[in-house]
Short mmCIF file of C-alpha atoms in Angstrom, two decimals:
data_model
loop_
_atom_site.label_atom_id
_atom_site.label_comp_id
_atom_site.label_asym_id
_atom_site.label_seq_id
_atom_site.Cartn_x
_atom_site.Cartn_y
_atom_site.Cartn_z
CA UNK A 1452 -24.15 7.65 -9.68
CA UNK A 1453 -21.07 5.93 -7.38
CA UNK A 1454 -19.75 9.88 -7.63
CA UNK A 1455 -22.76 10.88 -6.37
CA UNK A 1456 -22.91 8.26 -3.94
CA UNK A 1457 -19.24 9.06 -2.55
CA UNK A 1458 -19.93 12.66 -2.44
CA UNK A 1459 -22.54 12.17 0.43
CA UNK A 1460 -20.38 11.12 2.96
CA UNK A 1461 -17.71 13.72 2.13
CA UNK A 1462 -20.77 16.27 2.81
CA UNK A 1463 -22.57 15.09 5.47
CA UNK A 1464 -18.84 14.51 7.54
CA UNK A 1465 -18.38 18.61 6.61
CA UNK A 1466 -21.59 19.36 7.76
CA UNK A 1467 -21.27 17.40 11.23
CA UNK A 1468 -17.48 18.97 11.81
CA UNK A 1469 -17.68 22.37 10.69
CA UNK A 1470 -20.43 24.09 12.48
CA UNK A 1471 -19.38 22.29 15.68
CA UNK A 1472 -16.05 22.43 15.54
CA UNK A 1473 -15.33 25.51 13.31
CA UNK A 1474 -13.43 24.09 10.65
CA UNK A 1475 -12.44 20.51 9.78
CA UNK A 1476 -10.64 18.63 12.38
CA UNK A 1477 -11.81 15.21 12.35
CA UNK A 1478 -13.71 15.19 9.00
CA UNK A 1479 -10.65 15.65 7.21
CA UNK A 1480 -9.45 12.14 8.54
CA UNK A 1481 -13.04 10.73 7.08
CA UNK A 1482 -12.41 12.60 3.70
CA UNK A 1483 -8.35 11.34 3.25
CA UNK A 1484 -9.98 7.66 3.82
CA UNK A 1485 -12.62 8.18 1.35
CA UNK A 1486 -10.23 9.37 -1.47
CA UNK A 1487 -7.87 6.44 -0.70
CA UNK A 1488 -11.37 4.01 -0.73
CA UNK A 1489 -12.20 5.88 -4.08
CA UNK A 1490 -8.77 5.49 -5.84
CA UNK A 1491 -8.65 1.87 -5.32
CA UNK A 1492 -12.39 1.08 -6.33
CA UNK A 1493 -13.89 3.66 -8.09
CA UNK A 1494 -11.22 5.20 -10.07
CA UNK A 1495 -10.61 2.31 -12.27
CA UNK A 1496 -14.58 2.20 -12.96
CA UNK A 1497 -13.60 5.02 -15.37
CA UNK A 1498 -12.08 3.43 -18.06
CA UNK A 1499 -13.11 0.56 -20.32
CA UNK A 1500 -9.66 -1.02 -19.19
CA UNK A 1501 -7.65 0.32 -16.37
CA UNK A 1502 -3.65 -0.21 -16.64
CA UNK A 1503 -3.17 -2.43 -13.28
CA UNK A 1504 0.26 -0.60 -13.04
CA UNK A 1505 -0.52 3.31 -13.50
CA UNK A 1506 -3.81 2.23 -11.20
CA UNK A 1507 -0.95 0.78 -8.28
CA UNK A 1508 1.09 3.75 -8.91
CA UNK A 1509 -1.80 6.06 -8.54
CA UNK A 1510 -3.28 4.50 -5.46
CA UNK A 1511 0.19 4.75 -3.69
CA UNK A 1512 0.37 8.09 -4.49
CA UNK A 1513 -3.33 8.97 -2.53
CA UNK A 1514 -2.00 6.61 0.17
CA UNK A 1515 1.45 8.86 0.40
CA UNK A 1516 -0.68 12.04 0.56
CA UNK A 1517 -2.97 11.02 2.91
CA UNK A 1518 -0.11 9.92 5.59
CA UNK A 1519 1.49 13.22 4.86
CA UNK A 1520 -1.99 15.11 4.98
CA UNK A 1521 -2.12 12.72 9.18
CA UNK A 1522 1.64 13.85 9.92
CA UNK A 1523 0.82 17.65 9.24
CA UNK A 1524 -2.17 17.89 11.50
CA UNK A 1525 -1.04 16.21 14.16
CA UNK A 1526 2.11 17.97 14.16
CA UNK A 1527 4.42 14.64 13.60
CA UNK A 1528 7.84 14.04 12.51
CA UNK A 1529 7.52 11.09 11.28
CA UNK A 1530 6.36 11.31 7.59
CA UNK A 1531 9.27 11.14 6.22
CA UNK A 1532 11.73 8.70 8.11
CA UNK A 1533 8.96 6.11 8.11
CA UNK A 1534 5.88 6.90 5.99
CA UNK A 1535 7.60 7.73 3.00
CA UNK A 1536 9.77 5.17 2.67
CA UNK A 1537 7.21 2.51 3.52
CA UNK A 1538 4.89 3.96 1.12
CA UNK A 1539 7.42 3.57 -1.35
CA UNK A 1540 9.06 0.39 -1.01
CA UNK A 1541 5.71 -1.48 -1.10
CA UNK A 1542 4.62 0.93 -4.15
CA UNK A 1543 8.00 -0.58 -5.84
CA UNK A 1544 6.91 -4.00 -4.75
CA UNK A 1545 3.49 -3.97 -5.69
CA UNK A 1546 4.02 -1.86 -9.29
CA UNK A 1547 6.21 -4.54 -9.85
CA UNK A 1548 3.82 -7.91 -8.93
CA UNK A 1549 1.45 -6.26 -11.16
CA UNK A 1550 3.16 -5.58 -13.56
CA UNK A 1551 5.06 -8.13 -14.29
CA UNK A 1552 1.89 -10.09 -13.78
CA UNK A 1553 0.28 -8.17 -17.18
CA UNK A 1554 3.08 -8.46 -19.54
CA UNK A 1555 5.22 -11.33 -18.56
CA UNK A 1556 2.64 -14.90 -19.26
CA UNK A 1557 4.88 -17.37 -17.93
CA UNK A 1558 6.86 -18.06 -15.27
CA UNK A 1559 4.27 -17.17 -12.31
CA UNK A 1560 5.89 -18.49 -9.82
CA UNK A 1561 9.01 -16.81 -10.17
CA UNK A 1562 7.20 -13.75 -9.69
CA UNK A 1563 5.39 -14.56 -6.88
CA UNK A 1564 8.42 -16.34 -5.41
CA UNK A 1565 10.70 -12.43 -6.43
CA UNK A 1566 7.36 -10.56 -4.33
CA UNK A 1567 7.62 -12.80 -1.26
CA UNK A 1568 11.54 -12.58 -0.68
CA UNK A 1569 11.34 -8.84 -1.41
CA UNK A 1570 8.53 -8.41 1.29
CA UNK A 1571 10.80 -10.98 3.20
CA UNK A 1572 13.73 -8.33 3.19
CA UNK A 1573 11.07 -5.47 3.46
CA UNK A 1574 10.47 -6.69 7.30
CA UNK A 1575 13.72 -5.86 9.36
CA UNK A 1576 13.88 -2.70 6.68
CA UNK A 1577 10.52 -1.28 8.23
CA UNK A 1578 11.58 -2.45 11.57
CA UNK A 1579 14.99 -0.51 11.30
CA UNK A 1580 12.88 2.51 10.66
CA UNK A 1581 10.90 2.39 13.18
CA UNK A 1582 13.51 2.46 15.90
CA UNK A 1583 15.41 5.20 14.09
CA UNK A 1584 11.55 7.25 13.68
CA UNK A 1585 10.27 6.88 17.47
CA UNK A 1586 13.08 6.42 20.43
CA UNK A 1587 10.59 4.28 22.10
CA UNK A 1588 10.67 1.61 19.72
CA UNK A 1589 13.75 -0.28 19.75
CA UNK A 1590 15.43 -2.89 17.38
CA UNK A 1591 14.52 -6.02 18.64
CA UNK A 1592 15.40 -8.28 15.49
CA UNK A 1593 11.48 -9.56 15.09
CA UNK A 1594 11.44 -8.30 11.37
CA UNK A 1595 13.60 -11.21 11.07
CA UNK A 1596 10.74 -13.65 11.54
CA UNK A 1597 9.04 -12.90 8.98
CA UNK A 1598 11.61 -12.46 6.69
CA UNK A 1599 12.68 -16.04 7.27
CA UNK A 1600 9.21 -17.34 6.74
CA UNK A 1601 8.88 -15.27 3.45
CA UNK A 1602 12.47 -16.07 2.17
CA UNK A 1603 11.73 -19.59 2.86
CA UNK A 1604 8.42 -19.75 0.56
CA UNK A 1605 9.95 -17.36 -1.51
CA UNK A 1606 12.38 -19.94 -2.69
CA UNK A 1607 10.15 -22.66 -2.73
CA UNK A 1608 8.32 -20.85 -5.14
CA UNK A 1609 11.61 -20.07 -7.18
CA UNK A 1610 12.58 -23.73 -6.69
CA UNK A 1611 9.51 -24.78 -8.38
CA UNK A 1612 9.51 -22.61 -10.74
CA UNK A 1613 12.68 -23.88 -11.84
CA UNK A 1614 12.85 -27.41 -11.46
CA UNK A 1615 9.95 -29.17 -13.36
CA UNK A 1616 9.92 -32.72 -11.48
CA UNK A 1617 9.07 -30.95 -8.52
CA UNK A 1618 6.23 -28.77 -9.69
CA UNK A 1619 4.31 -31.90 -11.60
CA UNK A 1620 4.82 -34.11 -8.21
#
């Protein structure tokens, strides 16, 4: 039924752009969001229980095609010096907050703590490549705002994680 259900707006966007437009120029936009909307909820429906990480792995890998799938029809050049290697970054990020949220059971806020200094970092790494991708963009240093605000809770979390006194206070 939610196939069914996710099929009609895939068909009724095909039947507005094609005989209009004579082939799919906007609809295919519509679609890429629809498969990315479908891989996060309705793809782990399937199964009686979903592994978190193939699931974040999976979805990253929709999200990655669908940028490249926006950089090919509109001509860009910027799919791989700054779509990629956001796409992947977070994917490493994420695949590894979930999964060492399944198998690891204690020490929680080490891992959340590890995620937020790694997004921290992540910051002035997108913002370098988006001055090197587009010209106009320059490097103005606010990716290390941020990254100051993350690292900070980042370590709090570590520091709490590690010192017992403090976390029962």
């Amino acid at each position: 039924v939610l196939l069914v259900l996710f099929l009609l707006p895939v068909l009724t966007v095909l039947l507005c752009d094609m005989p209009w437009s004579g082939g799919i120029t906007w609809s295919g936009y519509v679609i890429g969001a629809l498969m990315v909307l479908y891989s996060v909820v309705l793809l782990p429906r399937w199964f009686s229980h979903p592994n978190p990480t193939v699931m974040s792995l999976i979805d990253f890998a929709v999200i990655g095609v669908y940028l490249m799938y926006i950089n090919w029809t509109e001509q860009g050049d910027w799919f791989l010096t700054f779509a990629l290697p956001v796409t992947v970054i977070c994917a490493a990020i994420i695949t590894a907050f979930v999964t060492l949220l399944r198998y690891i059971r204690r020490g929680r806020l080490y891992i959340y703590g590890g995620t937020a200094v790694a997004f921290g970092v992540f910051f002035p790494i997108m913002e370098l490549l988006l001055s090197v991708t587009f010209s106009s963009v320059q490097f103005g240093g606010w990716g290390f705002y941020p990254m100051s605000g993350l690292l900070l809770f980042g370590g709090l979390l570590i520091f709490l994680g590690a010192c017992r006194p403090a976390r029962e206070t």
